[in-house]
Short mmCIF file of N, CA and C in Angstrom, two decimals:
data_model
loop_
_atom_site.label_atom_id
_atom_site.label_comp_id
_atom_site.label_asym_id
_atom_site.label_seq_id
_atom_site.Cartn_x
_atom_site.Cartn_y
_atom_site.Cartn_z
N UNK A 22 5.36 -52.11 60.30
CA UNK A 22 5.48 -52.27 58.71
C UNK A 22 6.23 -50.95 58.07
N UNK A 23 6.12 -51.09 56.90
CA UNK A 23 6.91 -49.93 56.19
C UNK A 23 6.22 -48.60 56.47
N UNK A 24 4.78 -48.53 56.61
CA UNK A 24 4.28 -47.25 56.97
C UNK A 24 4.75 -46.59 58.29
N UNK A 25 4.97 -47.54 59.30
CA UNK A 25 5.55 -47.10 60.54
C UNK A 25 6.92 -46.56 60.32
N UNK A 26 7.79 -47.21 59.47
CA UNK A 26 9.08 -46.77 59.08
C UNK A 26 9.12 -45.42 58.40
N UNK A 27 8.32 -45.25 57.47
CA UNK A 27 8.04 -44.05 56.78
C UNK A 27 7.70 -42.86 57.88
N UNK A 28 6.82 -43.06 58.75
CA UNK A 28 6.47 -42.11 59.77
C UNK A 28 7.73 -41.72 60.59
N UNK A 29 8.54 -42.68 60.89
CA UNK A 29 9.80 -42.41 61.62
C UNK A 29 10.82 -41.63 60.91
N UNK A 30 10.67 -41.76 59.60
CA UNK A 30 11.64 -40.99 58.71
C UNK A 30 11.00 -39.50 58.73
N UNK A 31 9.76 -39.40 58.90
CA UNK A 31 9.32 -37.98 59.17
C UNK A 31 9.97 -37.25 60.26
N UNK A 32 10.03 -37.96 61.30
CA UNK A 32 10.83 -37.47 62.47
C UNK A 32 12.23 -37.00 62.23
N UNK A 33 12.88 -37.79 61.32
CA UNK A 33 14.29 -37.52 60.94
C UNK A 33 14.35 -36.32 60.14
N UNK A 34 13.31 -36.18 59.32
CA UNK A 34 13.19 -34.93 58.53
C UNK A 34 13.05 -33.58 59.38
N UNK A 35 12.44 -33.76 60.35
CA UNK A 35 12.28 -32.71 61.32
C UNK A 35 13.65 -32.31 61.91
N UNK A 36 14.41 -33.42 62.28
CA UNK A 36 15.66 -33.13 62.90
C UNK A 36 16.53 -32.47 61.92
N UNK A 37 16.52 -32.88 60.51
CA UNK A 37 17.34 -32.41 59.58
C UNK A 37 16.88 -30.92 59.35
N UNK A 38 15.67 -30.46 59.27
CA UNK A 38 15.23 -29.15 59.09
C UNK A 38 15.65 -28.26 60.37
N UNK A 39 15.62 -28.80 61.66
CA UNK A 39 16.11 -28.00 62.66
C UNK A 39 17.45 -27.77 62.57
N UNK A 40 18.18 -28.90 62.22
CA UNK A 40 19.72 -28.76 62.12
C UNK A 40 20.04 -27.59 61.08
N UNK A 41 19.46 -27.60 59.91
CA UNK A 41 19.85 -26.59 58.83
C UNK A 41 19.31 -25.20 59.39
N UNK A 42 18.07 -24.97 60.05
CA UNK A 42 17.65 -23.80 60.56
C UNK A 42 18.93 -23.28 61.54
N UNK A 43 19.14 -23.99 62.45
CA UNK A 43 20.15 -23.73 63.64
C UNK A 43 21.55 -23.19 63.01
N UNK A 44 21.81 -24.06 61.92
CA UNK A 44 23.15 -23.68 61.21
C UNK A 44 23.06 -22.22 60.55
N UNK A 45 21.88 -21.90 60.11
CA UNK A 45 21.65 -20.46 59.63
C UNK A 45 21.42 -19.42 60.66
N UNK A 46 21.31 -19.82 61.90
CA UNK A 46 21.23 -18.87 63.02
C UNK A 46 22.32 -18.85 64.02
N UNK A 47 23.45 -19.52 63.49
CA UNK A 47 24.61 -19.33 64.29
C UNK A 47 25.05 -17.94 64.72
N UNK A 48 25.02 -16.88 63.96
CA UNK A 48 25.29 -15.57 64.23
C UNK A 48 24.50 -15.08 65.40
N UNK A 49 23.04 -14.99 65.16
CA UNK A 49 22.18 -14.56 66.32
C UNK A 49 22.49 -15.40 67.60
N UNK A 50 22.64 -16.71 67.49
CA UNK A 50 22.70 -17.57 68.78
C UNK A 50 24.10 -17.09 69.43
N UNK A 51 25.02 -16.80 68.74
CA UNK A 51 26.29 -16.40 69.18
C UNK A 51 26.22 -15.02 69.98
N UNK A 52 25.50 -14.18 69.35
CA UNK A 52 25.17 -12.88 69.99
C UNK A 52 24.43 -12.94 71.33
N UNK A 53 23.57 -13.89 71.40
CA UNK A 53 22.75 -14.19 72.56
C UNK A 53 23.53 -15.08 73.60
N UNK A 54 24.82 -15.61 73.12
CA UNK A 54 25.60 -16.22 74.09
C UNK A 54 25.11 -17.67 74.28
N UNK A 55 24.50 -18.20 73.28
CA UNK A 55 23.92 -19.59 73.46
C UNK A 55 24.72 -20.73 72.73
N UNK A 56 25.89 -20.37 72.07
CA UNK A 56 26.71 -21.40 71.51
C UNK A 56 27.99 -21.44 72.10
N UNK A 57 28.09 -21.35 73.26
CA UNK A 57 29.50 -21.37 74.08
C UNK A 57 29.75 -22.85 74.26
N UNK A 58 28.84 -23.74 74.31
CA UNK A 58 29.07 -25.17 74.58
C UNK A 58 29.74 -25.77 73.35
N UNK A 59 31.10 -26.25 73.54
CA UNK A 59 31.90 -26.78 72.48
C UNK A 59 31.21 -27.77 71.56
N UNK A 60 30.50 -28.81 72.21
CA UNK A 60 29.94 -29.82 71.39
C UNK A 60 28.71 -29.22 70.56
N UNK A 61 27.96 -28.42 71.18
CA UNK A 61 26.77 -27.76 70.46
C UNK A 61 27.43 -26.89 69.19
N UNK A 62 28.60 -26.16 69.55
CA UNK A 62 29.10 -25.31 68.44
C UNK A 62 29.55 -26.25 67.19
N UNK A 63 30.26 -27.41 67.59
CA UNK A 63 30.59 -28.29 66.53
C UNK A 63 29.46 -28.84 65.70
N UNK A 64 28.36 -29.24 66.27
CA UNK A 64 27.08 -29.70 65.76
C UNK A 64 26.58 -28.69 64.77
N UNK A 65 26.44 -27.35 65.32
CA UNK A 65 25.73 -26.32 64.42
C UNK A 65 26.81 -25.89 63.39
N UNK A 66 28.11 -26.12 63.53
CA UNK A 66 29.04 -25.76 62.49
C UNK A 66 28.86 -26.50 61.22
N UNK A 67 28.40 -27.74 61.30
CA UNK A 67 28.19 -28.73 60.19
C UNK A 67 26.67 -28.99 59.92
N UNK A 68 26.03 -27.92 60.33
CA UNK A 68 24.54 -28.12 60.01
C UNK A 68 24.02 -28.22 58.61
N UNK A 69 25.09 -27.70 57.81
CA UNK A 69 24.48 -27.83 56.33
C UNK A 69 24.39 -29.26 55.99
N UNK A 70 24.93 -30.28 56.64
CA UNK A 70 24.79 -31.53 56.26
C UNK A 70 23.45 -32.07 56.44
N UNK A 71 22.59 -31.31 57.05
CA UNK A 71 21.07 -31.57 57.10
C UNK A 71 20.56 -31.51 55.66
N UNK A 72 21.07 -30.65 54.81
CA UNK A 72 20.56 -30.70 53.40
C UNK A 72 20.77 -32.15 52.79
N UNK A 73 22.12 -32.52 53.11
CA UNK A 73 22.54 -33.74 52.56
C UNK A 73 21.51 -34.95 53.08
N UNK A 74 21.21 -34.89 54.35
CA UNK A 74 20.31 -35.75 54.97
C UNK A 74 18.91 -35.72 54.25
N UNK A 75 18.53 -34.58 54.02
CA UNK A 75 17.16 -34.30 53.25
C UNK A 75 17.24 -35.08 51.98
N UNK A 76 18.38 -34.90 51.17
CA UNK A 76 18.56 -35.45 49.87
C UNK A 76 18.51 -37.11 50.04
N UNK A 77 19.28 -37.50 50.74
CA UNK A 77 19.25 -38.99 51.12
C UNK A 77 17.93 -39.54 51.52
N UNK A 78 17.30 -38.82 52.39
CA UNK A 78 15.77 -39.36 52.81
C UNK A 78 14.95 -39.20 51.65
N UNK A 79 15.05 -38.17 50.76
CA UNK A 79 14.21 -38.05 49.58
C UNK A 79 14.48 -39.20 48.57
N UNK A 80 15.78 -39.49 48.44
CA UNK A 80 16.32 -40.50 47.38
C UNK A 80 15.55 -41.81 47.93
N UNK A 81 15.47 -42.18 49.14
CA UNK A 81 14.93 -43.42 49.73
C UNK A 81 13.44 -43.46 49.54
N UNK A 82 12.73 -42.42 49.83
CA UNK A 82 11.29 -42.35 49.86
C UNK A 82 10.98 -42.46 48.29
N UNK A 83 11.47 -41.72 47.42
CA UNK A 83 11.30 -41.79 46.04
C UNK A 83 11.43 -43.06 45.39
N UNK A 84 12.51 -43.72 45.83
CA UNK A 84 12.86 -45.06 45.29
C UNK A 84 11.83 -46.05 45.73
N UNK A 85 11.58 -46.02 47.01
CA UNK A 85 10.37 -46.93 47.71
C UNK A 85 9.08 -46.69 46.98
N UNK A 86 8.83 -45.51 46.64
CA UNK A 86 7.49 -45.23 46.02
C UNK A 86 7.49 -45.75 44.49
N UNK A 87 8.58 -45.23 43.81
CA UNK A 87 8.56 -45.49 42.27
C UNK A 87 9.21 -46.61 41.78
N UNK A 88 9.96 -47.36 42.56
CA UNK A 88 10.78 -48.56 41.94
C UNK A 88 9.89 -49.50 41.00
N UNK A 89 8.63 -49.83 41.60
CA UNK A 89 7.91 -50.75 40.86
C UNK A 89 7.00 -50.09 39.79
N UNK A 90 6.89 -48.77 39.83
CA UNK A 90 6.11 -47.96 38.91
C UNK A 90 6.99 -47.65 37.68
N UNK A 91 8.25 -47.14 38.03
CA UNK A 91 9.07 -46.77 36.85
C UNK A 91 10.13 -47.61 36.46
N UNK A 92 10.45 -48.63 37.28
CA UNK A 92 11.74 -49.47 37.31
C UNK A 92 11.62 -50.44 36.08
N UNK A 93 10.45 -51.12 35.89
CA UNK A 93 10.53 -52.16 34.86
C UNK A 93 10.80 -51.77 33.48
N UNK A 94 10.24 -50.60 33.06
CA UNK A 94 10.66 -50.02 31.74
C UNK A 94 10.54 -48.60 31.67
N UNK A 95 11.08 -47.92 30.80
CA UNK A 95 11.06 -46.44 30.63
C UNK A 95 9.76 -45.93 29.79
N UNK A 96 8.76 -45.50 30.43
CA UNK A 96 7.54 -45.25 29.95
C UNK A 96 7.37 -43.62 29.86
N UNK A 97 7.09 -43.21 28.65
CA UNK A 97 7.06 -41.70 28.54
C UNK A 97 6.05 -41.08 29.42
N UNK A 98 4.75 -41.61 29.48
CA UNK A 98 3.73 -41.09 30.26
C UNK A 98 3.99 -41.11 31.75
N UNK A 99 4.42 -42.08 32.17
CA UNK A 99 4.71 -42.30 33.67
C UNK A 99 6.00 -41.32 34.05
N UNK A 100 6.92 -41.22 33.15
CA UNK A 100 8.08 -40.27 33.46
C UNK A 100 7.74 -38.85 33.48
N UNK A 101 6.77 -38.34 32.46
CA UNK A 101 6.25 -37.07 32.37
C UNK A 101 5.43 -36.92 33.62
N UNK A 102 4.60 -37.79 33.90
CA UNK A 102 3.95 -37.55 35.21
C UNK A 102 4.74 -37.39 36.33
N UNK A 103 5.78 -38.14 36.59
CA UNK A 103 6.68 -38.12 37.61
C UNK A 103 7.38 -36.70 37.77
N UNK A 104 7.76 -36.24 36.60
CA UNK A 104 8.43 -34.90 36.44
C UNK A 104 7.38 -33.69 36.85
N UNK A 105 6.24 -33.88 36.41
CA UNK A 105 5.23 -32.80 36.68
C UNK A 105 4.89 -32.89 38.16
N UNK A 106 4.71 -34.05 38.88
CA UNK A 106 4.45 -34.04 40.15
C UNK A 106 5.67 -33.47 40.94
N UNK A 107 6.88 -33.79 40.71
CA UNK A 107 8.06 -33.21 41.29
C UNK A 107 8.17 -31.78 41.05
N UNK A 108 7.85 -31.20 39.94
CA UNK A 108 7.94 -29.85 39.58
C UNK A 108 7.10 -29.05 40.31
N UNK A 109 5.59 -29.61 40.46
CA UNK A 109 4.59 -29.00 40.98
C UNK A 109 4.83 -28.81 42.69
N UNK A 110 5.84 -29.52 43.20
CA UNK A 110 6.10 -29.46 44.71
C UNK A 110 6.95 -28.31 44.84
N UNK A 111 8.08 -28.13 43.90
CA UNK A 111 9.08 -27.16 44.21
C UNK A 111 8.85 -25.83 43.47
N UNK A 112 8.25 -25.79 42.45
CA UNK A 112 8.41 -24.66 41.39
C UNK A 112 7.49 -23.31 41.76
N UNK A 113 6.26 -23.62 42.33
CA UNK A 113 5.60 -22.45 42.66
C UNK A 113 6.21 -21.58 43.70
N UNK A 114 6.64 -22.03 44.71
CA UNK A 114 7.41 -21.35 45.82
C UNK A 114 8.63 -20.84 45.29
N UNK A 115 9.32 -21.63 44.45
CA UNK A 115 10.60 -21.11 43.83
C UNK A 115 10.43 -19.89 43.03
N UNK A 116 9.25 -19.80 42.14
CA UNK A 116 9.10 -18.75 41.37
C UNK A 116 8.72 -17.47 42.02
N UNK A 117 7.86 -17.70 43.13
CA UNK A 117 7.61 -16.47 43.94
C UNK A 117 8.73 -15.98 44.62
N UNK A 118 9.56 -16.83 45.32
CA UNK A 118 10.86 -16.22 46.01
C UNK A 118 11.83 -15.77 45.11
N UNK A 119 11.95 -16.24 43.82
CA UNK A 119 12.83 -15.74 42.72
C UNK A 119 12.44 -14.31 42.50
N UNK A 120 11.21 -14.03 42.26
CA UNK A 120 10.71 -12.84 41.89
C UNK A 120 10.95 -11.65 43.18
N UNK A 121 10.69 -12.18 44.34
CA UNK A 121 10.98 -11.34 45.65
C UNK A 121 12.29 -11.03 45.76
N UNK A 122 13.15 -12.16 45.65
CA UNK A 122 14.60 -11.94 45.72
C UNK A 122 15.20 -10.99 44.83
N UNK A 123 14.74 -11.37 43.44
CA UNK A 123 15.11 -10.56 42.40
C UNK A 123 14.96 -9.11 42.44
N UNK A 124 13.84 -8.74 42.86
CA UNK A 124 13.45 -7.29 43.10
C UNK A 124 14.39 -6.81 44.25
N UNK A 125 14.46 -7.40 45.30
CA UNK A 125 15.43 -7.04 46.31
C UNK A 125 16.94 -6.82 45.97
N UNK A 126 17.42 -7.85 45.14
CA UNK A 126 18.96 -7.67 44.84
C UNK A 126 19.07 -6.61 43.87
N UNK A 127 18.18 -6.40 42.86
CA UNK A 127 18.26 -5.36 41.99
C UNK A 127 18.15 -4.09 42.72
N UNK A 128 17.24 -3.97 43.57
CA UNK A 128 17.09 -2.48 44.36
C UNK A 128 18.44 -2.30 45.22
N UNK A 129 18.87 -3.33 45.73
CA UNK A 129 20.16 -3.18 46.85
C UNK A 129 21.27 -2.77 45.91
N UNK A 130 21.40 -3.32 44.63
CA UNK A 130 22.45 -3.09 43.80
C UNK A 130 22.58 -1.68 43.30
N UNK A 131 21.26 -1.12 43.06
CA UNK A 131 21.00 0.21 42.53
C UNK A 131 21.40 1.29 43.75
N UNK A 132 20.91 0.88 44.93
CA UNK A 132 21.13 1.88 46.15
C UNK A 132 22.49 1.98 46.41
N UNK A 133 23.39 0.67 46.50
CA UNK A 133 24.69 0.52 46.84
C UNK A 133 25.72 0.76 45.78
N UNK A 134 25.15 0.88 44.54
CA UNK A 134 26.10 1.07 43.48
C UNK A 134 27.01 -0.20 43.03
N UNK A 135 26.39 -1.41 43.50
CA UNK A 135 27.28 -2.65 43.41
C UNK A 135 26.94 -3.28 42.11
N UNK A 136 26.19 -2.81 41.14
CA UNK A 136 25.81 -3.67 39.91
C UNK A 136 26.87 -4.09 39.04
N UNK A 137 28.04 -3.30 38.96
CA UNK A 137 29.24 -3.79 38.16
C UNK A 137 29.85 -4.83 38.90
N UNK A 138 29.82 -5.01 40.21
CA UNK A 138 30.48 -6.07 40.95
C UNK A 138 29.81 -7.46 41.01
N UNK A 139 28.62 -7.51 40.43
CA UNK A 139 27.80 -8.62 40.48
C UNK A 139 27.58 -9.15 38.99
N UNK A 140 28.52 -10.16 38.82
CA UNK A 140 28.46 -10.74 37.36
C UNK A 140 27.24 -11.38 37.04
N UNK A 141 26.51 -11.90 37.96
CA UNK A 141 25.24 -12.73 37.72
C UNK A 141 24.10 -11.73 37.45
N UNK A 142 24.25 -10.48 37.81
CA UNK A 142 23.13 -9.59 37.75
C UNK A 142 22.78 -9.26 36.17
N UNK A 143 22.26 -10.29 35.60
CA UNK A 143 21.93 -10.15 34.05
C UNK A 143 20.88 -10.96 33.66
N UNK A 144 20.06 -10.83 32.58
CA UNK A 144 18.89 -11.71 32.21
C UNK A 144 19.23 -13.04 31.96
N UNK A 145 20.55 -13.44 31.32
CA UNK A 145 20.82 -14.83 31.23
C UNK A 145 20.89 -15.73 32.50
N UNK A 146 21.61 -15.06 33.49
CA UNK A 146 21.54 -15.67 34.73
C UNK A 146 20.32 -15.78 35.42
N UNK A 147 19.55 -14.71 35.33
CA UNK A 147 18.13 -14.68 35.87
C UNK A 147 17.35 -15.92 35.21
N UNK A 148 17.46 -16.10 33.93
CA UNK A 148 16.85 -17.09 32.95
C UNK A 148 17.19 -18.53 33.66
N UNK A 149 18.58 -18.61 33.92
CA UNK A 149 19.07 -19.85 34.45
C UNK A 149 18.39 -20.32 35.76
N UNK A 150 18.15 -19.34 36.70
CA UNK A 150 17.47 -19.42 37.90
C UNK A 150 15.96 -19.75 37.62
N UNK A 151 15.39 -19.16 36.58
CA UNK A 151 14.03 -19.43 36.27
C UNK A 151 13.80 -20.87 36.00
N UNK A 152 14.82 -21.35 35.11
CA UNK A 152 14.78 -22.68 34.55
C UNK A 152 15.36 -23.84 35.69
N UNK A 153 15.84 -23.26 36.70
CA UNK A 153 16.31 -24.07 37.85
C UNK A 153 17.62 -24.82 37.35
N UNK A 154 18.35 -24.29 36.53
CA UNK A 154 19.65 -24.86 35.96
C UNK A 154 20.90 -24.09 36.58
N UNK A 155 20.69 -22.97 37.51
CA UNK A 155 21.80 -22.15 37.79
C UNK A 155 23.02 -22.86 38.49
N UNK A 156 22.74 -24.03 39.08
CA UNK A 156 23.81 -24.73 39.89
C UNK A 156 24.54 -25.72 39.06
N UNK A 157 23.95 -25.90 37.82
CA UNK A 157 24.50 -27.11 37.03
C UNK A 157 25.96 -26.52 36.58
N UNK A 158 26.85 -27.43 36.23
CA UNK A 158 28.07 -27.17 35.71
C UNK A 158 29.13 -26.67 36.72
N UNK A 159 30.33 -26.26 36.28
CA UNK A 159 31.42 -25.85 37.20
C UNK A 159 31.46 -24.38 37.66
N UNK A 160 30.47 -23.65 37.17
CA UNK A 160 30.47 -22.33 37.52
C UNK A 160 29.03 -21.72 37.87
N UNK A 161 28.58 -22.18 39.14
CA UNK A 161 27.31 -21.80 39.49
C UNK A 161 27.18 -20.38 39.85
N UNK A 162 25.91 -19.83 39.45
CA UNK A 162 25.63 -18.37 39.56
C UNK A 162 24.55 -18.34 40.67
N UNK A 163 24.81 -18.06 41.86
CA UNK A 163 23.80 -18.29 43.10
C UNK A 163 23.08 -16.99 43.38
N UNK A 164 23.56 -15.81 42.66
CA UNK A 164 23.25 -14.57 43.34
C UNK A 164 21.81 -14.23 43.31
N UNK A 165 20.98 -14.62 42.49
CA UNK A 165 19.62 -14.05 42.42
C UNK A 165 18.82 -14.57 43.54
N UNK A 166 18.84 -15.78 44.00
CA UNK A 166 18.25 -16.24 45.21
C UNK A 166 19.10 -17.52 45.71
N UNK A 167 20.07 -17.11 46.47
CA UNK A 167 21.13 -18.04 46.91
C UNK A 167 20.68 -19.33 47.36
N UNK A 168 19.61 -19.45 48.26
CA UNK A 168 19.35 -20.61 48.80
C UNK A 168 18.54 -21.52 47.77
N UNK A 169 18.38 -21.11 46.61
CA UNK A 169 17.67 -21.96 45.51
C UNK A 169 18.57 -23.04 44.93
N UNK A 170 19.92 -22.92 45.46
CA UNK A 170 21.01 -23.87 44.90
C UNK A 170 20.44 -25.32 45.05
N UNK A 171 19.83 -25.48 46.31
CA UNK A 171 19.35 -26.95 46.64
C UNK A 171 18.27 -27.42 45.68
N UNK A 172 17.38 -26.45 45.25
CA UNK A 172 16.28 -26.73 44.23
C UNK A 172 16.76 -27.05 42.94
N UNK A 173 17.79 -26.37 42.43
CA UNK A 173 18.40 -26.60 41.17
C UNK A 173 19.03 -28.09 41.18
N UNK A 174 19.75 -28.41 42.19
CA UNK A 174 20.18 -29.82 42.33
C UNK A 174 19.13 -30.75 42.52
N UNK A 175 18.05 -30.64 43.13
CA UNK A 175 16.95 -31.33 43.29
C UNK A 175 16.32 -31.67 42.11
N UNK A 176 16.25 -30.63 41.22
CA UNK A 176 15.55 -30.70 39.76
C UNK A 176 16.36 -31.55 39.00
N UNK A 177 17.74 -31.46 39.06
CA UNK A 177 18.65 -32.28 38.26
C UNK A 177 18.48 -33.83 38.67
N UNK A 178 18.32 -34.04 39.94
CA UNK A 178 18.12 -35.27 40.42
C UNK A 178 16.73 -35.92 39.90
N UNK A 179 15.77 -35.17 40.03
CA UNK A 179 14.48 -35.55 39.46
C UNK A 179 14.55 -35.94 38.03
N UNK A 180 15.28 -35.03 37.14
CA UNK A 180 15.32 -35.32 35.73
C UNK A 180 16.18 -36.80 35.46
N UNK A 181 17.03 -37.03 36.29
CA UNK A 181 17.87 -38.27 36.03
C UNK A 181 17.17 -39.42 36.69
N UNK A 182 16.40 -39.21 37.68
CA UNK A 182 15.78 -40.35 38.44
C UNK A 182 15.09 -41.42 37.62
N UNK A 183 14.37 -40.99 36.43
CA UNK A 183 13.63 -42.18 35.63
C UNK A 183 14.67 -43.25 34.98
N UNK A 184 15.84 -42.72 34.71
CA UNK A 184 16.91 -43.38 34.13
C UNK A 184 17.53 -44.28 35.23
N UNK A 185 17.83 -43.63 36.45
CA UNK A 185 18.59 -44.24 37.60
C UNK A 185 17.71 -45.48 38.01
N UNK A 186 16.44 -45.21 38.15
CA UNK A 186 15.60 -46.27 38.70
C UNK A 186 15.47 -47.53 37.75
N UNK A 187 15.71 -47.34 36.43
CA UNK A 187 15.90 -48.51 35.65
C UNK A 187 16.98 -49.45 36.09
N UNK A 188 18.20 -48.77 36.42
CA UNK A 188 19.24 -49.49 36.84
C UNK A 188 18.99 -50.11 38.21
N UNK A 189 18.47 -49.31 39.22
CA UNK A 189 18.13 -49.79 40.48
C UNK A 189 17.05 -51.14 40.57
N UNK A 190 16.13 -50.95 39.50
CA UNK A 190 15.18 -52.05 39.38
C UNK A 190 15.93 -53.29 38.94
N UNK A 191 16.78 -53.38 37.97
CA UNK A 191 17.68 -54.51 37.55
C UNK A 191 18.36 -54.95 38.63
N UNK A 192 19.16 -54.07 39.36
CA UNK A 192 20.15 -54.42 40.38
C UNK A 192 19.13 -55.15 41.56
N UNK A 193 17.94 -54.46 41.87
CA UNK A 193 17.11 -55.09 42.96
C UNK A 193 16.75 -56.50 42.60
N UNK A 194 16.60 -56.92 41.33
CA UNK A 194 15.96 -58.16 40.90
C UNK A 194 17.09 -59.14 40.73
N UNK A 195 18.09 -58.63 40.33
CA UNK A 195 19.21 -59.72 39.79
C UNK A 195 20.50 -59.82 40.60
N UNK A 196 20.87 -58.74 41.39
CA UNK A 196 22.12 -58.62 42.13
C UNK A 196 21.84 -59.21 43.58
N UNK A 197 22.82 -60.02 44.12
CA UNK A 197 22.61 -60.26 45.62
C UNK A 197 22.75 -59.13 46.51
N UNK A 198 22.03 -59.10 47.71
CA UNK A 198 21.94 -57.90 48.62
C UNK A 198 23.35 -57.65 49.12
N UNK A 199 24.24 -58.75 49.28
CA UNK A 199 25.77 -58.43 49.73
C UNK A 199 26.55 -57.67 48.73
N UNK A 200 26.24 -58.06 47.51
CA UNK A 200 27.06 -57.37 46.38
C UNK A 200 26.61 -55.96 46.41
N UNK A 201 25.26 -55.63 46.42
CA UNK A 201 24.84 -54.31 46.51
C UNK A 201 25.34 -53.42 47.52
N UNK A 202 25.38 -54.18 48.77
CA UNK A 202 26.05 -53.33 49.94
C UNK A 202 27.54 -52.96 49.69
N UNK A 203 28.24 -53.99 49.08
CA UNK A 203 29.78 -53.73 48.77
C UNK A 203 29.70 -52.46 47.61
N UNK A 204 29.03 -52.73 46.66
CA UNK A 204 28.98 -51.65 45.72
C UNK A 204 28.67 -50.24 46.27
N UNK A 205 27.72 -50.16 47.04
CA UNK A 205 27.22 -49.00 47.86
C UNK A 205 28.53 -48.43 48.68
N UNK A 206 29.22 -49.37 49.39
CA UNK A 206 30.37 -48.90 50.11
C UNK A 206 31.39 -48.22 48.98
N UNK A 207 31.64 -48.96 47.87
CA UNK A 207 32.78 -48.61 47.01
C UNK A 207 32.44 -47.15 46.34
N UNK A 208 31.05 -46.89 46.08
CA UNK A 208 30.76 -45.51 45.45
C UNK A 208 30.84 -44.40 46.50
N UNK A 209 30.63 -44.84 47.77
CA UNK A 209 30.72 -43.69 48.82
C UNK A 209 32.07 -43.39 49.12
N UNK A 210 33.19 -44.44 48.98
CA UNK A 210 34.40 -44.19 49.38
C UNK A 210 34.96 -42.79 48.76
N UNK A 211 34.85 -42.68 47.52
CA UNK A 211 35.52 -41.22 46.96
C UNK A 211 34.90 -40.09 47.75
N UNK A 212 33.72 -40.15 48.15
CA UNK A 212 33.06 -39.01 48.94
C UNK A 212 33.63 -38.83 50.32
N UNK A 213 33.78 -40.12 50.92
CA UNK A 213 34.36 -40.13 52.32
C UNK A 213 35.84 -39.54 52.39
N UNK A 214 36.40 -40.06 51.31
CA UNK A 214 38.05 -39.54 51.14
C UNK A 214 38.02 -38.07 51.01
N UNK A 215 37.07 -37.58 50.03
CA UNK A 215 37.16 -36.16 49.82
C UNK A 215 36.63 -35.39 51.04
N UNK A 216 35.77 -35.83 51.74
CA UNK A 216 35.24 -35.10 52.89
C UNK A 216 36.33 -35.07 53.91
N UNK A 217 37.06 -36.23 54.12
CA UNK A 217 38.24 -36.16 55.10
C UNK A 217 39.46 -35.23 54.64
#
């Protein structure tokens, strides 16, 4: 049933996590002489796609979990509860790591004298990181804790999800599956073209 399928997706999450980890370890692996195999090198080179795989899996699981809870109508209490549960998953670790990374980057800038060359080293950009909005817009400032860009985009997706799920609920109930599959292909086409 669906529970077995969800457990299988957990295995896919492990693959995605390992892929991202190995992507970040390309330098050390190369030093150790472990990335000489051409196919392995190509797989590791695009390991950042593991993050996209995580996002796709999360979107599927969230929709499966919340389609019937949030989809029929926009409810304030249910929406706030959804946002609270999502924020509780990502924010505590984000806050701790932002403070640790913040101390580190300020100390490094002081020691190296690079403060002037880091446009993001200011209270406003720190505040954006604190609110998880640093990645929004055309000019992202990732300096305080670079890897938190994914959390910033995740938070944006969570904020939009209660509205998106209203559309998904109506499409699920009223639109034939074949039409949904065609629509899915159409909206993915620009991304595929851009990727190529």
